[in-house]
Amino acid sequence: MIRNPVIIFTVIISLQLIGLLLFTYGFFLIKQELSQQSQPHEFTDIFQSDSDHAPTPRFKRLVFIIIDALRLDFVENDPQYNNSETGPPYKNKLKTVHDLLTNRPSQSRLFHAKVDPPTVTMQRLKGMVTGGFPTFLEMRNNFQSSELTEDNLLLQLTKSGNKRAIFLGDDTWTLLFPTSFAESYPYPSFDVMDLHTVDSGILSHLPTLLQSPSSRWDVLIAHFLGVDHVGHKHGSNHAAMSEKLQQMDRMIKEVVDNLKEGDLLVLAGDHGMTPDGNHGGASPEETSAAAFFYAANNSSSTSSSSSPLSSLSRCHSFSSSQTPVISQIDLVPSLAMLLGVPIPFSNLGVAIPQLFLECDFFEKDYNDGDDHVPREYLQTCEIPLDQKQTIYFNACAYFWKNVQQVWRYVSIYSKNSTSIFSADEYSQLENEFLSLKNSLSINSIRPSSGKEWSQLIQRQILFLKKIQIEGQQ
């Protein structure tokens, strides 16, 4: 038996240090940022298609509105509270979103955007533009943000897409992107007791930017803070939350009323909040955010096949009654392809199927179960048969670009840093990628039925989800 107290003390301290190191290595992961940037036209098209058949950008301009801490249930309509004054103060206040989903279903989509912790603004903004998973160690940067050097959606929109971007709101954006905006109207973000200064500042500029003929922009980003600050000051169940959400509803209506043909509106929360208004952790309330898409269409018809900008889908409903679940970073490849720019180099997001498949493709959301396996294809979509081949072809082409981009990142990252996959896992994924590549090569036989197309698209989505799930670990 060891009786020397010095030895015992040394052993105890050593074990504690080893435990601390193991915890630090496992919890405070460090992600190596790669400097590469995606370039236009660097991936092959499916079946080596010519440019006449390649999918074109579906939207000309983007209005991207972030309502800080916009939890999903702040947006979802609950019928039991439609005519009630006794419900939670945050319920059924965004009436414009509900009206669009009800009256313009072919132009509107609401998603449950699951947020990866840490659920703080700077990390979530990085995830929403790079398509990656920031780590807990990066939380320290939330209080002193520095310029983002990693390839990102805003960089691709302004550089590859040659789009003019304007920003209003939370000054975190101008710290992350000091040279990306042609115009910016930033406001300090850390006085959480101030419910109105940032929002009022945005609203003082927004109408002019939307309405003035002399206002020139292709990307308009506004980041409101009032909802988040109400949560910090009062919690989510306070009357002030009702007032703030009603103010946001009026803002959304004004934006929608001033959109032009070819505009895409995306309304999203960067994270959620607990009932007492806090966030940063991994609770269901903190990791549950909303993501709403609305495609502007001022024409009388929303189903014209000659106008790819007219609608998000030619179907009027999903077969699922639940709000479809996505990963928040899935916004990145989806927006990149909808706007016709390269997907950022380090993206692990998966293009959202409901934005690219113009029919009810899944029985229910492909990401709503533990297995993350796509469901069977349903032929319930009333689209003429002669148009379906083009729809399938374009959807398959979108996902193939996503697959190539993600696999390139995984391959290069594995060579430059500790791989997220074991040797066997990497080999299996490589074989799956090569199998997909072979199925989409110039020598392959194109699918001849909806079922064959759907199986090919499902294989691509499943491949992407496998990599994404490992990237979250």
Short mmCIF file of C-alpha atoms in Angstrom, two decimals:
data_model
loop_
_atom_site.label_atom_id
_atom_site.label_comp_id
_atom_site.label_asym_id
_atom_site.label_seq_id
_atom_site.Cartn_x
_atom_site.Cartn_y
_atom_site.Cartn_z
CA MET A 1 0.00 0.00 0.00
CA ILE A 2 1.26 3.44 -0.91
CA ARG A 3 1.56 5.56 2.25
CA ASN A 4 3.61 8.48 0.95
CA PRO A 5 1.19 11.43 0.88
CA VAL A 6 3.24 13.21 -1.81
CA ILE A 7 2.84 10.26 -4.18
CA ILE A 8 -0.89 9.99 -3.44
CA PHE A 9 -1.36 13.73 -4.01
CA THR A 10 0.63 13.57 -7.25
CA VAL A 11 -1.47 10.65 -8.54
CA ILE A 12 -4.72 12.44 -7.71
CA ILE A 13 -3.62 15.66 -9.41
CA SER A 14 -2.37 13.72 -12.43
CA LEU A 15 -5.70 11.90 -12.80
CA GLN A 16 -7.58 15.18 -12.55
CA LEU A 17 -5.39 16.77 -15.21
CA ILE A 18 -5.83 13.78 -17.50
CA GLY A 19 -9.60 13.95 -17.01
CA LEU A 20 -9.58 17.69 -17.72
CA LEU A 21 -7.56 17.20 -20.88
CA LEU A 22 -9.89 14.45 -22.10
CA PHE A 23 -12.92 16.65 -21.40
CA THR A 24 -11.33 19.63 -23.14
CA TYR A 25 -10.42 17.56 -26.18
CA GLY A 26 -13.90 16.07 -26.45
CA PHE A 27 -16.03 19.10 -25.57
CA PHE A 28 -14.02 22.09 -26.75
CA LEU A 29 -13.31 20.78 -30.22
CA ILE A 30 -11.23 22.98 -32.47
CA LYS A 31 -12.30 23.07 -36.10
CA GLN A 32 -9.59 23.90 -38.59
CA GLU A 33 -10.78 26.58 -40.98
CA LEU A 34 -9.69 26.07 -44.57
CA SER A 35 -8.86 29.04 -46.75
CA GLN A 36 -10.15 27.62 -50.04
CA GLN A 37 -13.10 29.26 -51.77
CA SER A 38 -15.59 27.66 -54.14
CA GLN A 39 -15.47 28.86 -57.74
CA PRO A 40 -18.18 28.97 -60.41
CA HIS A 41 -18.51 26.07 -62.85
CA GLU A 42 -16.04 23.78 -61.06
CA PHE A 43 -18.29 20.72 -60.76
CA THR A 44 -19.62 18.41 -63.46
CA ASP A 45 -23.29 18.41 -64.35
CA ILE A 46 -25.29 15.20 -64.26
CA PHE A 47 -25.01 13.10 -67.38
CA GLN A 48 -22.56 15.80 -68.66
CA SER A 49 -25.60 17.84 -69.61
CA ASP A 50 -25.24 20.87 -71.83
CA SER A 51 -25.98 24.34 -70.49
CA ASP A 52 -29.42 24.41 -72.10
CA HIS A 53 -30.61 21.78 -69.63
CA ALA A 54 -28.73 22.95 -66.54
CA PRO A 55 -30.94 24.49 -63.83
CA THR A 56 -30.87 28.29 -63.77
CA PRO A 57 -31.08 30.62 -60.74
CA ARG A 58 -34.66 30.82 -59.56
CA PHE A 59 -34.46 34.20 -57.80
CA LYS A 60 -32.90 37.54 -58.64
CA ARG A 61 -32.88 39.25 -55.24
CA LEU A 62 -32.83 38.13 -51.61
CA VAL A 63 -34.37 39.78 -48.56
CA PHE A 64 -32.92 37.98 -45.55
CA ILE A 65 -34.52 38.98 -42.26
CA ILE A 66 -33.13 37.65 -38.99
CA ILE A 67 -35.37 38.06 -35.96
CA ASP A 68 -33.01 37.22 -33.14
CA ALA A 69 -34.24 34.34 -30.95
CA LEU A 70 -37.27 33.65 -33.19
CA ARG A 71 -38.35 30.33 -31.75
CA LEU A 72 -40.45 28.07 -33.96
CA ASP A 73 -43.57 28.30 -31.80
CA PHE A 74 -43.43 32.10 -32.11
CA VAL A 75 -44.25 31.56 -35.80
CA GLU A 76 -46.41 28.44 -35.95
CA ASN A 77 -50.13 29.18 -35.79
CA ASP A 78 -52.08 27.39 -33.08
CA PRO A 79 -55.83 27.30 -33.89
CA GLN A 80 -56.84 26.97 -30.24
CA TYR A 81 -55.63 30.54 -29.65
CA ASN A 82 -57.11 32.15 -32.77
CA ASN A 83 -59.92 33.87 -30.90
CA SER A 84 -58.49 33.78 -27.43
CA GLU A 85 -56.84 36.42 -25.28
CA THR A 86 -55.76 33.88 -22.68
CA GLY A 87 -52.99 32.09 -24.58
CA PRO A 88 -49.25 32.68 -24.26
CA PRO A 89 -48.36 36.23 -25.34
CA TYR A 90 -46.12 34.92 -28.14
CA LYS A 91 -48.76 32.77 -29.85
CA ASN A 92 -50.35 33.65 -33.21
CA LYS A 93 -48.84 37.13 -33.43
CA LEU A 94 -47.12 36.71 -36.81
CA LYS A 95 -50.39 36.71 -38.72
CA THR A 96 -48.78 37.68 -42.03
CA VAL A 97 -46.76 34.46 -42.11
CA HIS A 98 -49.87 32.41 -41.36
CA ASP A 99 -51.86 34.25 -44.04
CA LEU A 100 -49.17 33.57 -46.64
CA LEU A 101 -48.97 29.89 -45.74
CA THR A 102 -52.76 29.63 -45.94
CA ASN A 103 -53.56 31.78 -48.95
CA ARG A 104 -50.36 31.44 -51.02
CA PRO A 105 -49.22 27.91 -50.23
CA SER A 106 -47.37 27.42 -53.51
CA GLN A 107 -45.16 30.40 -52.68
CA SER A 108 -44.60 29.83 -48.95
CA ARG A 109 -42.69 27.33 -46.85
CA LEU A 110 -42.17 27.14 -43.08
CA PHE A 111 -39.46 24.94 -41.59
CA HIS A 112 -38.37 23.91 -38.13
CA ALA A 113 -34.68 24.85 -38.24
CA LYS A 114 -32.83 22.77 -35.67
CA VAL A 115 -29.91 24.75 -34.29
CA ASP A 116 -26.60 23.24 -33.29
CA PRO A 117 -25.26 24.54 -29.94
CA PRO A 118 -23.76 26.84 -28.83
CA THR A 119 -26.94 28.85 -29.37
CA VAL A 120 -25.40 32.33 -29.34
CA THR A 121 -25.63 34.85 -32.13
CA MET A 122 -22.09 34.99 -33.49
CA GLN A 123 -21.74 31.21 -33.78
CA ARG A 124 -25.15 30.85 -35.34
CA LEU A 125 -24.49 33.58 -37.90
CA LYS A 126 -21.26 31.85 -38.87
CA GLY A 127 -23.14 28.59 -39.30
CA MET A 128 -25.87 30.29 -41.32
CA VAL A 129 -23.41 31.68 -43.86
CA THR A 130 -20.65 29.02 -43.97
CA GLY A 131 -22.77 25.89 -43.57
CA GLY A 132 -20.42 24.62 -40.86
CA PHE A 133 -20.70 23.80 -37.16
CA PRO A 134 -18.94 26.36 -34.92
CA THR A 135 -17.60 24.89 -31.67
CA PHE A 136 -18.12 25.76 -28.00
CA LEU A 137 -14.58 27.11 -27.77
CA GLU A 138 -15.59 29.83 -30.23
CA MET A 139 -18.17 31.20 -27.76
CA ARG A 140 -15.51 33.55 -26.44
CA ASN A 141 -15.68 35.34 -29.81
CA ASN A 142 -19.35 36.18 -29.24
CA PHE A 143 -18.19 39.13 -27.13
CA GLN A 144 -15.52 40.30 -29.57
CA SER A 145 -16.32 39.15 -33.08
CA SER A 146 -13.62 39.37 -35.73
CA GLU A 147 -13.72 39.22 -39.51
CA LEU A 148 -14.84 35.90 -40.95
CA THR A 149 -12.17 34.59 -43.33
CA GLU A 150 -13.81 31.27 -44.19
CA ASP A 151 -15.70 30.95 -47.47
CA ASN A 152 -19.32 31.96 -46.92
CA LEU A 153 -22.63 32.70 -48.60
CA LEU A 154 -22.29 36.49 -48.41
CA LEU A 155 -18.86 36.33 -50.02
CA GLN A 156 -20.20 34.14 -52.82
CA LEU A 157 -23.19 36.42 -53.41
CA THR A 158 -21.09 39.58 -53.63
CA LYS A 159 -18.06 38.08 -55.39
CA SER A 160 -19.24 35.27 -57.66
CA GLY A 161 -22.78 36.61 -57.99
CA ASN A 162 -21.69 40.26 -58.28
CA LYS A 163 -24.61 41.23 -56.07
CA ARG A 164 -24.88 44.50 -54.17
CA ALA A 165 -25.58 43.89 -50.49
CA ILE A 166 -27.03 46.25 -47.90
CA PHE A 167 -27.21 45.57 -44.18
CA LEU A 168 -29.25 46.94 -41.27
CA GLY A 169 -29.24 45.98 -37.57
CA ASP A 170 -27.05 43.98 -35.20
CA ASP A 171 -23.47 45.24 -35.59
CA THR A 172 -22.12 41.68 -35.29
CA TRP A 173 -22.59 41.44 -39.06
CA THR A 174 -20.31 44.39 -39.79
CA LEU A 175 -17.65 42.93 -37.50
CA LEU A 176 -17.82 39.59 -39.32
CA PHE A 177 -18.08 41.22 -42.78
CA PRO A 178 -16.38 44.62 -42.62
CA THR A 179 -15.97 44.98 -46.41
CA SER A 180 -18.91 43.02 -47.83
CA PHE A 181 -21.67 45.63 -47.74
CA ALA A 182 -22.15 48.48 -50.19
CA GLU A 183 -24.19 50.21 -47.48
CA SER A 184 -24.62 49.33 -43.83
CA TYR A 185 -26.60 50.72 -40.91
CA PRO A 186 -25.28 48.88 -37.82
CA TYR A 187 -26.47 49.37 -34.25
CA PRO A 188 -24.84 48.20 -30.98
CA SER A 189 -26.18 44.83 -29.89
CA PHE A 190 -25.20 44.14 -26.28
CA ASP A 191 -27.56 46.37 -24.28
CA VAL A 192 -30.16 43.65 -23.73
CA MET A 193 -32.29 45.99 -21.61
CA ASP A 194 -32.88 48.17 -24.67
CA LEU A 195 -35.86 46.71 -26.51
CA HIS A 196 -36.29 49.18 -29.35
CA THR A 197 -33.19 51.11 -30.50
CA VAL A 198 -31.91 48.53 -32.98
CA ASP A 199 -35.36 47.68 -34.36
CA SER A 200 -36.37 51.34 -34.65
CA GLY A 201 -33.13 52.09 -36.45
CA ILE A 202 -33.79 49.36 -39.01
CA LEU A 203 -37.38 50.48 -39.51
CA SER A 204 -36.23 54.07 -40.14
CA HIS A 205 -34.32 52.90 -43.24
CA LEU A 206 -36.20 49.81 -44.43
CA PRO A 207 -39.19 51.49 -46.15
CA THR A 208 -36.92 53.71 -48.24
CA LEU A 209 -34.74 50.81 -49.29
CA LEU A 210 -37.80 48.79 -50.32
CA GLN A 211 -39.78 51.53 -52.02
CA SER A 212 -37.40 54.09 -53.45
CA PRO A 213 -36.73 53.70 -57.21
CA SER A 214 -33.19 54.95 -56.61
CA SER A 215 -32.42 52.25 -54.04
CA ARG A 216 -30.22 49.63 -55.68
CA TRP A 217 -29.61 46.31 -53.99
CA ASP A 218 -29.62 42.60 -54.75
CA VAL A 219 -29.23 41.32 -51.18
CA LEU A 220 -30.92 43.11 -48.28
CA ILE A 221 -30.14 41.78 -44.79
CA ALA A 222 -31.88 43.06 -41.65
CA HIS A 223 -31.18 41.67 -38.18
CA PHE A 224 -33.74 42.65 -35.52
CA LEU A 225 -32.90 42.28 -31.81
CA GLY A 226 -36.06 43.31 -29.96
CA VAL A 227 -37.53 39.80 -29.53
CA ASP A 228 -34.26 38.52 -28.07
CA HIS A 229 -33.98 41.49 -25.72
CA VAL A 230 -37.57 41.13 -24.53
CA GLY A 231 -36.70 37.54 -23.64
CA HIS A 232 -33.60 38.57 -21.70
CA LYS A 233 -35.43 41.33 -19.85
CA HIS A 234 -38.85 39.78 -19.25
CA GLY A 235 -38.92 36.17 -20.50
CA SER A 236 -41.02 34.85 -23.36
CA ASN A 237 -44.33 34.92 -21.49
CA HIS A 238 -44.45 38.67 -20.92
CA ALA A 239 -46.88 41.10 -22.55
CA ALA A 240 -43.91 42.93 -24.06
CA MET A 241 -43.27 39.87 -26.22
CA SER A 242 -46.74 40.17 -27.73
CA GLU A 243 -46.14 43.84 -28.55
CA LYS A 244 -42.73 43.17 -30.08
CA LEU A 245 -43.95 40.26 -32.23
CA GLN A 246 -46.87 42.37 -33.47
CA GLN A 247 -44.36 45.05 -34.46
CA MET A 248 -42.41 42.38 -36.36
CA ASP A 249 -45.63 41.25 -38.04
CA ARG A 250 -46.28 44.75 -39.35
CA MET A 251 -42.71 44.86 -40.63
CA ILE A 252 -43.07 41.52 -42.43
CA LYS A 253 -46.29 42.68 -44.10
CA GLU A 254 -44.62 45.86 -45.31
CA VAL A 255 -41.71 43.86 -46.73
CA VAL A 256 -44.03 41.41 -48.49
CA ASP A 257 -46.13 44.23 -49.95
CA ASN A 258 -43.02 45.80 -51.50
CA LEU A 259 -41.37 42.71 -52.98
CA LYS A 260 -40.96 42.46 -56.74
CA GLU A 261 -41.24 39.54 -59.10
CA GLY A 262 -38.16 37.38 -58.67
CA ASP A 263 -37.55 38.36 -55.02
CA LEU A 264 -37.08 35.73 -52.32
CA LEU A 265 -37.88 36.55 -48.70
CA VAL A 266 -36.27 34.43 -46.00
CA LEU A 267 -37.31 35.05 -42.40
CA ALA A 268 -35.30 33.15 -39.80
CA GLY A 269 -34.31 32.99 -36.18
CA ASP A 270 -30.66 32.50 -35.30
CA HIS A 271 -31.64 30.44 -32.23
CA GLY A 272 -34.52 30.06 -29.79
CA MET A 273 -34.85 30.90 -26.11
CA THR A 274 -35.88 29.28 -22.84
CA PRO A 275 -39.07 30.46 -21.10
CA ASP A 276 -36.98 32.85 -19.02
CA GLY A 277 -35.39 34.25 -22.17
CA ASN A 278 -31.93 32.71 -22.00
CA HIS A 279 -30.00 30.86 -24.70
CA GLY A 280 -26.56 29.44 -25.33
CA GLY A 281 -27.18 25.81 -24.40
CA ALA A 282 -28.75 22.79 -26.03
CA SER A 283 -32.29 22.63 -24.62
CA PRO A 284 -35.17 22.06 -27.08
CA GLU A 285 -36.35 25.65 -26.66
CA GLU A 286 -32.89 27.06 -27.39
CA THR A 287 -32.24 24.88 -30.44
CA SER A 288 -35.65 25.36 -32.04
CA ALA A 289 -35.75 28.21 -34.57
CA ALA A 290 -38.05 29.12 -37.44
CA ALA A 291 -37.13 29.45 -41.11
CA PHE A 292 -39.77 30.84 -43.48
CA PHE A 293 -39.45 31.18 -47.27
CA TYR A 294 -41.69 33.30 -49.45
CA ALA A 295 -41.33 33.66 -53.23
CA ALA A 296 -42.73 36.92 -54.54
CA ASN A 297 -45.08 36.59 -57.49
CA ASN A 298 -47.12 39.49 -58.70
CA SER A 299 -48.67 37.67 -61.65
CA SER A 300 -52.15 36.17 -61.63
CA SER A 301 -50.90 32.59 -61.96
CA THR A 302 -48.62 30.72 -59.59
CA SER A 303 -48.27 27.61 -61.68
CA SER A 304 -46.88 28.77 -64.98
CA SER A 305 -44.07 26.47 -66.01
CA SER A 306 -42.52 29.29 -68.05
CA SER A 307 -41.65 31.27 -64.94
CA PRO A 308 -39.32 29.39 -62.60
CA LEU A 309 -39.34 32.39 -60.26
CA SER A 310 -43.08 32.29 -59.72
CA SER A 311 -43.27 29.75 -56.94
CA LEU A 312 -41.38 27.47 -54.62
CA SER A 313 -43.60 24.56 -55.59
CA ARG A 314 -46.42 23.78 -57.96
CA CYS A 315 -48.12 21.73 -55.27
CA HIS A 316 -50.41 23.36 -52.76
CA SER A 317 -49.55 21.32 -49.68
CA PHE A 318 -47.23 18.83 -48.13
CA SER A 319 -48.63 15.47 -47.15
CA SER A 320 -47.17 15.92 -43.67
CA SER A 321 -49.17 17.90 -41.10
CA GLN A 322 -46.01 18.65 -39.14
CA THR A 323 -43.63 21.51 -39.86
CA PRO A 324 -40.75 19.93 -41.80
CA VAL A 325 -37.50 19.69 -39.87
CA ILE A 326 -34.20 20.86 -41.33
CA SER A 327 -30.77 21.61 -39.96
CA GLN A 328 -30.27 25.36 -39.78
CA ILE A 329 -27.13 25.12 -41.92
CA ASP A 330 -29.26 23.64 -44.73
CA LEU A 331 -30.13 27.26 -45.52
CA VAL A 332 -26.63 27.74 -46.98
CA PRO A 333 -26.63 25.36 -49.98
CA SER A 334 -30.32 26.04 -50.57
CA LEU A 335 -29.88 29.80 -50.87
CA ALA A 336 -26.66 29.46 -52.86
CA MET A 337 -28.34 27.34 -55.52
CA LEU A 338 -31.63 29.26 -55.56
CA LEU A 339 -29.62 32.44 -56.24
CA GLY A 340 -27.17 30.82 -58.65
CA VAL A 341 -23.85 31.13 -56.78
CA PRO A 342 -21.36 28.44 -55.70
CA ILE A 343 -21.97 26.67 -52.40
CA PRO A 344 -19.39 27.83 -49.82
CA PHE A 345 -16.36 25.55 -49.66
CA SER A 346 -16.77 24.24 -46.08
CA ASN A 347 -20.53 23.74 -46.16
CA LEU A 348 -22.02 20.60 -44.61
CA GLY A 349 -25.62 21.66 -45.17
CA VAL A 350 -28.04 19.68 -47.32
CA ALA A 351 -30.21 21.42 -49.91
CA ILE A 352 -33.80 21.48 -48.63
CA PRO A 353 -35.81 19.06 -50.82
CA GLN A 354 -39.08 20.97 -50.50
CA LEU A 355 -37.48 23.97 -52.21
CA PHE A 356 -36.27 22.06 -55.24
CA LEU A 357 -38.81 19.30 -55.81
CA GLU A 358 -41.97 20.80 -57.22
CA CYS A 359 -44.24 18.08 -55.87
CA ASP A 360 -44.92 16.06 -52.73
CA PHE A 361 -41.71 14.08 -52.74
CA PHE A 362 -41.80 12.61 -49.25
CA GLU A 363 -44.51 10.99 -47.23
CA LYS A 364 -43.20 13.00 -44.31
CA ASP A 365 -40.13 15.02 -43.52
CA TYR A 366 -36.94 13.12 -44.37
CA ASN A 367 -35.21 14.32 -41.20
CA ASP A 368 -37.90 13.67 -38.62
CA GLY A 369 -36.70 10.32 -37.33
CA ASP A 370 -33.64 8.83 -35.74
CA ASP A 371 -32.66 6.99 -38.91
CA HIS A 372 -32.64 10.13 -41.11
CA VAL A 373 -33.71 7.97 -44.04
CA PRO A 374 -35.84 9.52 -46.82
CA ARG A 375 -39.38 8.18 -47.16
CA GLU A 376 -41.01 6.68 -50.21
CA TYR A 377 -41.96 8.84 -53.17
CA LEU A 378 -45.64 9.70 -53.54
CA GLN A 379 -47.06 10.33 -56.97
CA THR A 380 -49.65 12.81 -55.76
CA CYS A 381 -48.44 15.85 -57.63
CA GLU A 382 -50.68 17.19 -60.36
CA ILE A 383 -47.94 18.23 -62.77
CA PRO A 384 -48.17 17.33 -66.48
CA LEU A 385 -46.10 14.29 -67.31
CA ASP A 386 -44.06 16.15 -69.92
CA GLN A 387 -42.81 18.55 -67.23
CA LYS A 388 -41.85 15.94 -64.65
CA GLN A 389 -38.64 14.86 -66.36
CA THR A 390 -37.34 18.43 -66.26
CA ILE A 391 -38.34 18.78 -62.62
CA TYR A 392 -36.58 15.56 -61.65
CA PHE A 393 -33.54 16.39 -63.77
CA ASN A 394 -33.13 19.84 -62.21
CA ALA A 395 -33.61 18.54 -58.67
CA CYS A 396 -31.08 15.78 -59.24
CA ALA A 397 -28.63 18.31 -60.70
CA TYR A 398 -28.98 20.58 -57.65
CA PHE A 399 -28.29 17.74 -55.23
CA TRP A 400 -25.35 16.48 -57.29
CA LYS A 401 -23.65 19.88 -56.96
CA ASN A 402 -24.27 19.69 -53.22
CA VAL A 403 -22.80 16.16 -53.06
CA GLN A 404 -19.68 17.14 -55.01
CA GLN A 405 -19.08 20.22 -52.85
CA VAL A 406 -19.46 18.36 -49.54
CA TRP A 407 -17.31 15.43 -50.64
CA ARG A 408 -14.55 17.76 -51.85
CA TYR A 409 -14.54 19.50 -48.45
CA VAL A 410 -14.47 16.21 -46.53
CA SER A 411 -11.65 14.89 -48.71
CA ILE A 412 -9.47 18.00 -48.33
CA TYR A 413 -10.26 18.47 -44.63
CA SER A 414 -9.30 14.86 -43.93
CA LYS A 415 -5.91 15.45 -45.50
CA ASN A 416 -5.26 18.68 -43.59
CA SER A 417 -6.63 17.85 -40.15
CA THR A 418 -7.89 15.05 -37.97
CA SER A 419 -10.60 13.34 -39.99
CA ILE A 420 -14.10 13.12 -38.55
CA PHE A 421 -14.30 9.62 -40.01
CA SER A 422 -12.39 6.43 -39.28
CA ALA A 423 -10.49 4.84 -42.17
CA ASP A 424 -13.30 2.32 -42.71
CA GLU A 425 -16.02 4.99 -42.61
CA TYR A 426 -14.11 7.20 -45.03
CA SER A 427 -13.57 4.29 -47.41
CA GLN A 428 -17.26 3.41 -47.32
CA LEU A 429 -18.28 7.01 -48.04
CA GLU A 430 -15.77 7.24 -50.86
CA ASN A 431 -17.26 4.12 -52.44
CA GLU A 432 -20.75 5.60 -52.11
CA PHE A 433 -19.61 8.83 -53.75
CA LEU A 434 -18.00 6.95 -56.64
CA SER A 435 -21.17 4.88 -57.04
CA LEU A 436 -23.25 8.05 -57.27
CA LYS A 437 -20.78 9.55 -59.70
CA ASN A 438 -21.01 6.46 -61.88
CA SER A 439 -24.82 6.58 -61.78
CA LEU A 440 -24.76 10.18 -63.02
CA SER A 441 -21.99 9.90 -65.60
CA ILE A 442 -22.31 10.45 -69.33
CA ASN A 443 -22.40 6.70 -69.95
CA SER A 444 -25.22 6.03 -67.51
CA ILE A 445 -28.81 5.40 -68.48
CA ARG A 446 -31.09 8.19 -67.33
CA PRO A 447 -33.99 7.20 -65.07
CA SER A 448 -37.18 6.71 -67.02
CA SER A 449 -39.72 6.88 -64.21
CA GLY A 450 -40.49 9.05 -61.22
CA LYS A 451 -39.64 6.20 -58.90
CA GLU A 452 -36.16 5.76 -60.42
CA TRP A 453 -35.49 9.49 -60.24
CA SER A 454 -36.66 9.66 -56.63
CA GLN A 455 -34.43 6.74 -55.65
CA LEU A 456 -31.42 8.47 -57.21
CA ILE A 457 -32.21 11.74 -55.41
CA GLN A 458 -32.79 9.89 -52.12
CA ARG A 459 -29.36 8.26 -52.41
CA GLN A 460 -27.77 11.70 -52.70
CA ILE A 461 -29.69 13.11 -49.74
CA LEU A 462 -28.87 10.12 -47.57
CA PHE A 463 -25.17 10.44 -48.46
CA LEU A 464 -25.21 14.12 -47.49
CA LYS A 465 -27.09 13.48 -44.24
CA LYS A 466 -24.59 10.82 -43.17
CA ILE A 467 -21.75 13.29 -43.47
CA GLN A 468 -23.71 16.09 -41.81
CA ILE A 469 -24.62 13.96 -38.79
CA GLU A 470 -20.97 12.99 -38.28
CA GLY A 471 -19.95 16.61 -38.61
CA GLN A 472 -22.19 17.52 -35.68
CA GLN A 473 -20.50 15.06 -33.34
#
